[in-house]
Coordinates of C-alpha atoms in Angstrom, one line a residue:
M288 CA 0.0 0.0 0.0
T289 CA 1.3 3.4 -1.0
A290 CA 1.5 6.5 1.1
T291 CA -1.7 7.8 -0.6
G292 CA -3.6 4.8 0.5
A293 CA -3.5 2.8 -2.8
S294 CA -3.1 -0.8 -2.1
D295 CA -0.4 -2.7 -4.2
E296 CA -1.9 -6.1 -3.5
G297 CA -5.3 -7.6 -3.0
V298 CA -7.1 -7.3 0.3
G299 CA -9.3 -10.0 1.7
A300 CA -12.8 -9.7 3.2
R301 CA -11.4 -8.5 6.6
G302 CA -8.9 -6.1 5.2
A303 CA -6.0 -8.6 5.1
P304 CA -3.8 -8.5 2.1
V305 CA -3.9 -11.6 0.0
N306 CA -0.6 -12.7 -1.6
G307 CA -2.0 -15.8 -3.4
P308 CA -3.5 -16.0 -6.9
V309 CA -6.0 -13.2 -7.7
D310 CA -9.3 -14.6 -9.0
G311 CA -11.6 -11.6 -8.4
P312 CA -12.4 -8.7 -10.7
W313 CA -10.4 -5.5 -10.8
W314 CA -8.7 -4.8 -7.5
W315 CA -10.4 -7.6 -5.5
A316 CA -8.4 -10.6 -4.7
R317 CA -11.4 -12.9 -4.3
R318 CA -14.9 -12.9 -5.6
R319 CA -16.4 -13.0 -2.2
S320 CA -14.5 -9.8 -1.3
A321 CA -16.1 -8.1 -4.3
V322 CA -19.5 -9.3 -3.3
L323 CA -19.0 -8.0 0.3
D324 CA -17.9 -4.6 -0.9
V325 CA -20.8 -4.4 -3.4
F326 CA -23.2 -5.2 -0.6
L327 CA -21.7 -2.6 1.8
A328 CA -21.6 0.0 -1.0
A329 CA -25.3 -0.7 -1.7
A330 CA -26.2 -0.4 2.0
S331 CA -24.2 2.8 2.3
A332 CA -25.7 4.3 -0.9
L333 CA -29.2 3.5 0.4
E334 CA -28.5 5.2 3.7
C335 CA -26.9 8.2 2.0
L336 CA -29.9 8.5 -0.4
I337 CA -32.3 8.7 2.5
E338 CA -30.1 11.2 4.4
G339 CA -29.4 13.1 1.2
A340 CA -33.0 13.7 0.6
K341 CA -33.5 14.9 4.2
F342 CA -30.5 17.2 3.9
A343 CA -31.8 18.6 0.6
D344 CA -35.1 19.3 2.2
E345 CA -33.6 21.1 5.2
A346 CA -31.2 23.0 3.1
Q347 CA -33.9 23.9 0.6
L348 CA -32.0 22.3 -2.3
P349 CA -33.4 20.3 -5.1
E350 CA -34.1 16.8 -3.9
L351 CA -32.5 15.3 -7.0
L352 CA -29.2 17.0 -6.0
G353 CA -29.4 15.5 -2.5
L354 CA -30.1 12.0 -3.9
L355 CA -27.2 12.3 -6.4
L356 CA -24.9 13.4 -3.6
G357 CA -26.0 10.5 -1.4
L358 CA -25.6 8.0 -4.2
L359 CA -22.1 9.2 -5.0
A360 CA -20.9 9.3 -1.4
G361 CA -22.3 5.9 -0.5
S362 CA -20.9 4.2 -3.5
V363 CA -17.3 5.2 -2.5
L364 CA -17.2 2.0 -0.4
L365 CA -16.6 0.1 -3.6
V366 CA -13.0 1.4 -3.7
R367 CA -12.3 1.0 0.1
R368 CA -9.7 -1.7 -0.5
R369 CA -8.0 0.3 -3.3
W370 CA -8.1 3.8 -1.8
P371 CA -9.1 3.6 1.9
V372 CA -7.8 7.1 2.6
A373 CA -10.1 8.5 0.0
V374 CA -13.1 6.7 1.6
V375 CA -12.3 8.2 5.0
L376 CA -11.9 11.7 3.6
V377 CA -15.2 11.5 1.8
S378 CA -16.9 10.3 5.0
I379 CA -15.5 13.3 6.9
A380 CA -16.5 15.7 4.0
V381 CA -20.2 14.6 4.1
M382 CA -20.5 14.8 8.0
P383 CA -22.0 18.3 7.9
A384 CA -24.9 16.8 5.7
E385 CA -25.4 14.2 8.5
M386 CA -24.9 11.3 6.1
G387 CA -22.4 8.5 5.7
V388 CA -22.4 6.8 9.2
L389 CA -21.8 3.4 7.6
L390 CA -19.3 4.9 5.2
G391 CA -17.3 6.4 8.1
L392 CA -17.4 3.2 10.2
V393 CA -16.3 0.9 7.4
G394 CA -13.7 3.4 6.2
L395 CA -12.1 3.8 9.6
Y396 CA -12.0 0.0 10.1
T397 CA -10.3 -0.4 6.7
I398 CA -7.7 2.2 7.3
A399 CA -6.9 0.8 10.7
A400 CA -6.6 -2.8 9.4
S401 CA -4.4 -1.8 6.5
D402 CA -0.6 -1.5 6.4
L403 CA -0.6 2.3 6.3
P404 CA 1.7 4.1 8.8
R405 CA 0.1 4.6 12.2
R406 CA 0.6 8.3 12.1
I407 CA -1.7 8.5 9.0
T408 CA -4.3 6.3 10.8
A409 CA -4.1 8.5 13.9
L410 CA -4.5 11.7 11.8
L411 CA -7.5 10.4 9.9
A412 CA -9.1 9.1 13.2
G413 CA -8.5 12.5 14.8
M414 CA -10.1 14.3 11.9
S415 CA -13.1 12.0 12.1
V416 CA -13.5 12.6 15.9
V417 CA -13.3 16.4 15.3
G418 CA -15.8 16.2 12.5
S419 CA -18.2 14.1 14.5
W420 CA -17.8 16.4 17.5
V421 CA -18.5 19.5 15.6
T422 CA -21.5 18.0 13.8
S423 CA -22.9 16.5 17.1
Y424 CA -22.3 19.8 19.0
L425 CA -24.2 21.8 16.4
N426 CA -27.0 19.3 16.4
V427 CA -27.2 19.3 20.2
Q428 CA -27.2 23.1 20.4
Q429 CA -29.9 23.3 17.7
G430 CA -32.0 20.7 19.5
M431 CA -31.7 22.4 22.8
A432 CA -32.7 25.8 21.3
G433 CA -35.8 24.2 19.8
Q434 CA -37.0 22.8 23.1
Q435 CA -38.5 25.4 25.5
G436 CA -37.9 24.7 29.2
F437 CA -34.9 22.4 28.6
R438 CA -31.9 24.0 30.3
P439 CA -29.1 21.4 30.6
P440 CA -25.7 22.3 32.3
L441 CA -23.1 24.0 30.2
W442 CA -21.0 20.9 29.9
F443 CA -23.8 18.8 28.5
A444 CA -23.4 19.8 24.9
P445 CA -19.5 19.4 24.7
V446 CA -19.5 16.2 26.6
T447 CA -22.3 14.7 24.6
S448 CA -20.6 15.7 21.4
V449 CA -17.2 14.2 22.4
A450 CA -19.0 11.0 23.4
V451 CA -20.7 10.7 20.1
G452 CA -17.5 11.4 18.2
L453 CA -15.6 8.8 20.2
L454 CA -18.4 6.3 19.9
L455 CA -18.4 6.7 16.1
T456 CA -14.6 6.5 15.8
A457 CA -13.0 4.4 18.5
P458 CA -14.8 1.0 18.0
P459 CA -14.0 0.7 14.2
V460 CA -10.4 1.9 14.7
L461 CA -9.7 -0.4 17.6
W462 CA -11.3 -3.4 15.9
G463 CA -9.4 -2.6 12.7
L464 CA -6.1 -2.4 14.7
Y465 CA -6.8 -5.8 16.3
I466 CA -7.7 -7.4 13.0
G467 CA -4.6 -5.9 11.3
A468 CA -2.3 -7.1 14.1
R469 CA -3.8 -10.6 14.0
R470 CA -3.4 -10.7 10.3
R471 CA 0.2 -9.6 10.4
L472 CA 0.9 -12.3 13.1
V473 CA -0.7 -14.9 10.9
E474 CA 1.3 -13.7 7.9
S475 CA 4.5 -13.8 10.0
L476 CA 3.8 -17.3 11.2
R477 CA 2.9 -18.4 7.7
E478 CA 6.2 -16.9 6.4
R479 CA 8.1 -18.6 9.2
A480 CA 6.5 -21.9 8.4
D481 CA 7.2 -21.5 4.7
G482 CA 10.8 -20.6 5.6
L483 CA 11.2 -23.6 7.8
E484 CA 9.7 -25.8 5.0
R485 CA 12.2 -24.4 2.5
E486 CA 15.0 -25.0 5.0
L487 CA 13.9 -28.5 5.6
S488 CA 13.6 -29.1 1.9
L489 CA 17.1 -27.7 1.4
L490 CA 18.5 -29.8 4.2
A491 CA 16.9 -32.9 2.7
D492 CA 18.4 -32.1 -0.6
R493 CA 21.8 -31.5 1.0
A494 CA 21.5 -34.7 3.0
E495 CA 20.7 -36.6 -0.2
E496 CA 23.7 -35.0 -1.9
R497 CA 25.9 -35.9 1.1
A498 CA 24.6 -39.5 1.0
E499 CA 25.3 -39.7 -2.7
W500 CA 28.8 -38.2 -2.2
A501 CA 29.4 -40.7 0.6
R502 CA 28.3 -43.6 -1.6
N503 CA 30.6 -42.4 -4.4
E504 CA 33.5 -41.9 -1.9
E505 CA 33.0 -45.4 -0.5
R506 CA 33.0 -46.9 -3.9
T507 CA 36.2 -45.1 -4.7
R508 CA 37.8 -46.1 -1.4
I509 CA 36.8 -49.8 -1.9
A510 CA 38.1 -49.8 -5.5
R511 CA 41.3 -48.2 -4.4
E512 CA 41.8 -50.7 -1.5
M513 CA 41.1 -53.7 -3.7
H514 CA 43.5 -52.3 -6.3
D515 CA 46.3 -51.9 -3.8
V516 CA 46.0 -55.2 -2.0
V517 CA 45.4 -57.4 -5.1
A518 CA 47.2 -55.8 -8.0
H519 CA 50.6 -56.1 -6.2
R520 CA 50.3 -59.8 -5.8
V521 CA 48.9 -60.4 -9.3
S522 CA 51.7 -58.3 -10.7
L523 CA 54.3 -60.4 -8.9
M524 CA 52.6 -63.5 -10.2
V525 CA 53.0 -62.3 -13.8
V526 CA 56.6 -61.4 -13.2
H527 CA 57.4 -64.9 -11.8
A528 CA 55.4 -66.5 -14.6
A529 CA 57.5 -64.6 -17.1
A530 CA 60.7 -65.6 -15.3
L531 CA 59.5 -69.2 -15.3
Q532 CA 58.9 -69.2 -19.0
A533 CA 62.4 -67.7 -19.6
V534 CA 64.3 -70.3 -17.5
A535 CA 62.1 -73.4 -17.9
L536 CA 64.6 -75.2 -20.1
K537 CA 67.9 -73.7 -18.9
D538 CA 67.5 -73.9 -15.2
P539 CA 64.8 -76.5 -14.1
E540 CA 65.5 -75.9 -10.4
K541 CA 64.9 -72.1 -10.7
A542 CA 61.9 -72.8 -12.8
S543 CA 60.5 -75.0 -10.0
R544 CA 61.1 -72.3 -7.4
N545 CA 59.4 -69.7 -9.6
A546 CA 56.4 -72.1 -10.1
G547 CA 56.1 -72.5 -6.4
L548 CA 56.2 -68.7 -5.9
V549 CA 53.5 -68.3 -8.6
G550 CA 51.4 -70.8 -6.7
D551 CA 52.0 -69.1 -3.4
M552 CA 51.1 -65.7 -4.8
G553 CA 48.0 -67.1 -6.4
R554 CA 46.8 -68.6 -3.2
Q555 CA 47.5 -65.4 -1.3
A556 CA 45.6 -63.4 -3.9
L557 CA 42.6 -65.8 -3.8
T558 CA 42.6 -65.6 0.0
E559 CA 42.6 -61.8 0.0
L560 CA 39.8 -61.7 -2.6
R561 CA 37.7 -64.2 -0.7
E562 CA 38.2 -62.2 2.5
M563 CA 37.3 -58.9 0.8
L564 CA 34.2 -60.3 -0.9
G565 CA 33.1 -61.6 2.4
V566 CA 33.4 -58.1 3.9
L567 CA 31.4 -56.6 0.9
R568 CA 28.6 -59.2 1.4
T569 CA 28.5 -58.4 5.1
A570 CA 28.3 -54.7 4.2
E571 CA 25.0 -55.3 2.4
G572 CA 23.3 -55.9 5.8
P573 CA 21.0 -53.4 7.4
A574 CA 23.5 -52.5 10.1
V575 CA 26.1 -51.2 7.7
R576 CA 23.5 -49.4 5.6
G577 CA 22.4 -47.7 8.8
G578 CA 25.6 -45.9 9.4
S579 CA 28.8 -48.0 9.3
A580 CA 29.5 -47.8 5.6
P581 CA 32.7 -45.7 6.0
A582 CA 34.2 -48.7 7.9
V583 CA 34.0 -51.0 4.8
S584 CA 37.4 -49.9 3.3
E585 CA 39.0 -50.1 6.8
R586 CA 37.8 -53.6 7.1
L587 CA 39.0 -54.4 3.6
A588 CA 42.5 -53.2 4.6
A589 CA 42.3 -55.2 7.8
V590 CA 41.4 -58.5 6.2
A591 CA 43.8 -58.0 3.4
S592 CA 46.7 -57.4 5.8
R593 CA 45.6 -60.3 8.0
A594 CA 45.5 -62.6 5.0
G595 CA 48.8 -61.4 3.7
A596 CA 50.4 -61.8 7.1
Q597 CA 49.1 -65.4 7.5
A598 CA 50.3 -66.3 4.0
T599 CA 53.7 -64.7 4.6
E600 CA 54.1 -66.5 8.0
R601 CA 53.1 -69.8 6.4
D602 CA 55.4 -69.5 3.5
R603 CA 58.5 -68.1 5.3
P604 CA 61.2 -70.7 5.5
A605 CA 62.5 -71.8 8.9
G606 CA 65.9 -70.6 10.0
P607 CA 67.6 -67.5 11.2
P608 CA 66.1 -64.3 9.8
A609 CA 67.9 -62.3 7.1
K610 CA 69.8 -59.2 8.1
P611 CA 68.0 -56.1 6.9
S612 CA 69.7 -53.5 4.8
G613 CA 71.4 -51.0 7.1
G614 CA 70.6 -52.8 10.3
A615 CA 72.0 -55.3 12.7
P616 CA 70.9 -59.0 13.1
T617 CA 67.7 -59.4 15.1
A618 CA 66.2 -62.3 17.0
G619 CA 63.1 -62.9 14.9
P620 CA 61.1 -61.9 11.9
G621 CA 59.0 -59.3 13.7
A622 CA 62.1 -57.7 15.2
A623 CA 63.8 -57.7 11.9
N624 CA 61.0 -55.8 10.3
A625 CA 60.8 -53.3 13.2
A626 CA 64.5 -52.7 13.0
S627 CA 64.5 -52.2 9.2
T628 CA 61.7 -49.6 9.4
G629 CA 62.6 -48.0 12.7
A630 CA 59.0 -48.3 13.9
H631 CA 58.0 -49.7 17.2
V632 CA 55.5 -52.6 17.1
P633 CA 53.3 -52.6 20.3
E634 CA 52.1 -55.8 21.8
Q635 CA 49.1 -57.1 20.0
R636 CA 46.2 -58.1 22.1
G637 CA 43.3 -60.2 20.8
G638 CA 44.2 -59.5 17.1
E639 CA 43.5 -55.8 17.6
A640 CA 46.6 -54.6 15.9
A641 CA 46.1 -57.0 13.0
A642 CA 42.7 -55.4 12.4
E643 CA 44.3 -52.1 11.7
G644 CA 45.7 -53.1 8.3
P645 CA 49.3 -53.2 7.1
H646 CA 51.9 -51.2 9.1
L647 CA 55.5 -50.2 8.8
A648 CA 56.8 -53.4 10.3
E649 CA 55.6 -55.2 7.1
L650 CA 57.7 -53.1 4.7
A651 CA 60.6 -55.6 4.9
D652 CA 58.3 -58.4 3.8
L653 CA 57.0 -56.3 1.0
V654 CA 60.5 -55.5 -0.2
G655 CA 61.4 -59.1 0.1
Q656 CA 58.6 -60.1 -2.2
S657 CA 60.0 -57.8 -4.9
R658 CA 63.5 -59.1 -4.4
A659 CA 62.2 -62.7 -4.8
A660 CA 60.7 -61.5 -8.1
G661 CA 64.2 -60.6 -9.3
M662 CA 64.2 -56.8 -8.6
T663 CA 67.2 -55.2 -6.8
V664 CA 65.6 -53.2 -4.0
E665 CA 67.4 -51.3 -1.2
L666 CA 65.6 -50.4 1.9
T667 CA 67.0 -47.7 4.2
V668 CA 65.7 -45.9 7.2
D669 CA 66.8 -42.4 8.3
E670 CA 66.4 -41.4 11.9
D671 CA 66.3 -37.7 13.0
A672 CA 68.4 -37.1 16.0
G673 CA 65.7 -34.9 17.6
D674 CA 62.9 -37.1 16.5
A675 CA 60.6 -38.8 19.1
G676 CA 59.4 -41.4 16.6
G677 CA 62.4 -43.6 16.3
A678 CA 64.2 -45.2 19.2
V679 CA 62.5 -42.8 21.7
A680 CA 59.1 -43.9 20.5
A681 CA 60.0 -47.5 21.1
E682 CA 61.0 -46.7 24.6
A683 CA 57.9 -44.6 25.3
G684 CA 55.6 -47.3 23.9
C685 CA 54.2 -45.2 21.1
R686 CA 53.6 -45.8 17.4
Y687 CA 52.1 -43.9 14.5
A688 CA 48.4 -43.9 13.7
A689 CA 47.2 -46.9 11.8
R690 CA 46.0 -44.8 8.8
V691 CA 49.4 -43.2 8.5
E692 CA 51.3 -46.5 8.5
R693 CA 48.8 -48.1 6.1
T694 CA 49.1 -45.1 3.7
V695 CA 53.0 -45.4 3.7
Y696 CA 52.8 -49.1 3.1
R697 CA 50.4 -48.7 0.2
V698 CA 52.5 -46.0 -1.4
V699 CA 55.6 -48.2 -1.3
Q700 CA 53.6 -51.2 -2.5
E701 CA 52.1 -49.3 -5.5
A702 CA 55.5 -47.8 -6.3
L703 CA 57.2 -51.2 -6.4
T704 CA 54.3 -52.5 -8.5
N705 CA 54.8 -49.7 -11.0
V706 CA 58.5 -50.6 -11.2
H707 CA 57.7 -54.1 -12.1
K708 CA 55.3 -52.9 -14.8
H709 CA 57.2 -50.1 -16.4
A710 CA 60.9 -50.5 -15.6
P711 CA 61.8 -54.2 -15.7
G712 CA 65.3 -54.9 -14.5
A713 CA 65.6 -51.5 -12.9
Q714 CA 67.1 -51.0 -9.4
A715 CA 64.9 -49.5 -6.8
R716 CA 65.6 -47.7 -3.6
V717 CA 63.0 -47.3 -0.7
R718 CA 63.8 -44.6 1.9
L719 CA 61.9 -44.1 5.1
A720 CA 62.6 -41.0 7.1
H721 CA 61.4 -40.4 10.7
R722 CA 61.4 -36.6 11.3
N723 CA 60.1 -34.4 14.0
G724 CA 56.3 -34.3 13.4
E725 CA 56.3 -35.9 10.0
L726 CA 57.0 -39.2 8.2
A727 CA 58.6 -39.2 4.8
V728 CA 58.8 -42.0 2.3
Q729 CA 60.5 -42.0 -1.1
V730 CA 60.6 -44.8 -3.8
E731 CA 63.0 -44.1 -6.6
N732 CA 64.0 -46.4 -9.5
G733 CA 66.5 -46.1 -12.2
P734 CA 65.9 -46.7 -15.9
G735 CA 65.0 -50.2 -16.9
E736 CA 67.5 -52.5 -18.6
S737 CA 67.5 -52.1 -22.3
G738 CA 67.6 -55.8 -22.9
A739 CA 65.2 -56.8 -20.1
A740 CA 61.9 -58.2 -21.4
G741 CA 58.8 -56.7 -19.8
A742 CA 56.2 -58.9 -18.2
G743 CA 53.4 -57.3 -20.3
L744 CA 51.5 -56.1 -17.3
P745 CA 48.5 -53.9 -18.1
S746 CA 48.1 -50.5 -16.5
G747 CA 44.8 -48.9 -15.5
G748 CA 46.4 -45.5 -14.8
N749 CA 44.9 -45.3 -11.3
G750 CA 48.0 -46.1 -9.3
L751 CA 49.4 -42.6 -8.9
V752 CA 45.9 -41.1 -8.5
G753 CA 45.2 -43.5 -5.7
M754 CA 48.5 -42.7 -3.9
R755 CA 47.8 -39.0 -4.2
E756 CA 44.3 -39.4 -2.8
R757 CA 45.6 -41.4 0.2
V758 CA 48.3 -39.0 1.1
T759 CA 46.3 -35.8 0.7
A760 CA 43.4 -37.3 2.7
L761 CA 45.7 -37.3 5.7
G762 CA 46.9 -33.7 5.1
G763 CA 50.2 -34.8 3.5
V764 CA 52.1 -33.9 0.3
F765 CA 52.6 -36.2 -2.6
V766 CA 55.0 -35.6 -5.5
S767 CA 55.8 -37.9 -8.4
G768 CA 57.7 -37.5 -11.6
P769 CA 60.6 -38.7 -13.8
T770 CA 64.3 -38.3 -12.6
E771 CA 67.2 -36.8 -14.6
T772 CA 68.7 -40.2 -15.1
G773 CA 65.6 -41.6 -16.8
G774 CA 64.0 -43.3 -13.8
F775 CA 61.0 -42.3 -11.8
R776 CA 60.6 -41.0 -8.2
V777 CA 57.6 -41.1 -5.9
S778 CA 57.7 -39.0 -2.6
A779 CA 55.2 -38.5 0.2
V780 CA 55.4 -36.6 3.4
L781 CA 52.7 -37.1 6.1
P782 CA 52.2 -35.2 9.4
V783 CA 52.3 -37.7 12.3
S784 CA 52.3 -37.8 16.0
P785 CA 53.0 -40.7 18.3
V786 CA 50.0 -42.5 19.6
P787 CA 50.1 -44.4 22.9
A788 CA 50.0 -48.1 22.3
A789 CA 47.0 -50.1 23.4

């Protein structure tokens, strides 16, 4: 509604604006609003016709002129929803003619229930009170003058006039203010409900998007985990099979060993696949669908590590352990692995440590598998003098988080697999550095031998992508690229902090 009283939107039967679809004629929002206004205008016109005829007779004017004035004044109620200020002004203008009582009451109600500023409502209500008071006072004085013997007190005429003015003005204004306040409250509650509905719809859409993102993320993690734990062993199988084909006639003893290694690798790969498929079948149950889906890839890593460890322990020949590169002889396989990587292996209770997936202590076995396939691999461990993760960690009973150790293991595993694929006969070097607050790993290989025959391993192009995703997910830095000598280098640095052993 504008400052002049023109309404910019439809108004309902009780003066409330209607924001919905307009199905009424002209400025009416509803047909029933138009019917109500027509009825009120007809009643007001009839009243003004009667009073106009009386006014014309008293003022000695043509009766037709009085009737025309009453008809025009009473019909103004048709536009009360469009121009309520004009309706009130017309009702004040015809007060001296003693007509337009219904016009004034409905006009004041409409102006009070509208969205006009309250100062305009108060001004128009005050003008109506003054007009009613003046008209009533003149009528009372004229009536007392025509009655002989009636001598009321001096205050009678003013008080009566004020009472009449307030009686004709206060009820419609107060009722209109109440209806307007209630209408605004309803509109506010409706807007708030609509806002909450939109927010709930938006939250539902976002929840669906997050669920879809989580599903895609889990599919990616599962695919990455299966690629890491299976592709390495299958690649070694292909390398051993190629070596078996090359020495089958020249060195039957070596061919027999290679055949045994191929069989062992195949059994390990089948075991890991069977374990992972079992995890995926279990993940189809309602419990995992209800909220434990993110743990599927963790369980895949756990069962793969457990299967690999069992196979490694079963196939490890009896006898004293080998001396790791850069370290001293140790008392057993586990100690040799720990010494070669510089990581402390806490006491495992109830298979809890095995469920966390591969860790740094298994890097020596991983390197040994590549050596058994004919690759020359050097494993070195660098200890920072001020680092609390090396010997100090062993004394304090601490180790790195399971996700960190698993990520480092997978980076080394995938890097060695890529050396088998793309650089047959190349020498590789694995470096593990324990620094203050971070753990660094680097796998570098030289150029492949020109005369070495490749095993023909297929490449899906996902190895480097998977390594980068793993490292960056932990807040680390991953760099890969060719070296100046024609080889390839993979480096990763992860932020770490020692975790108390269970």
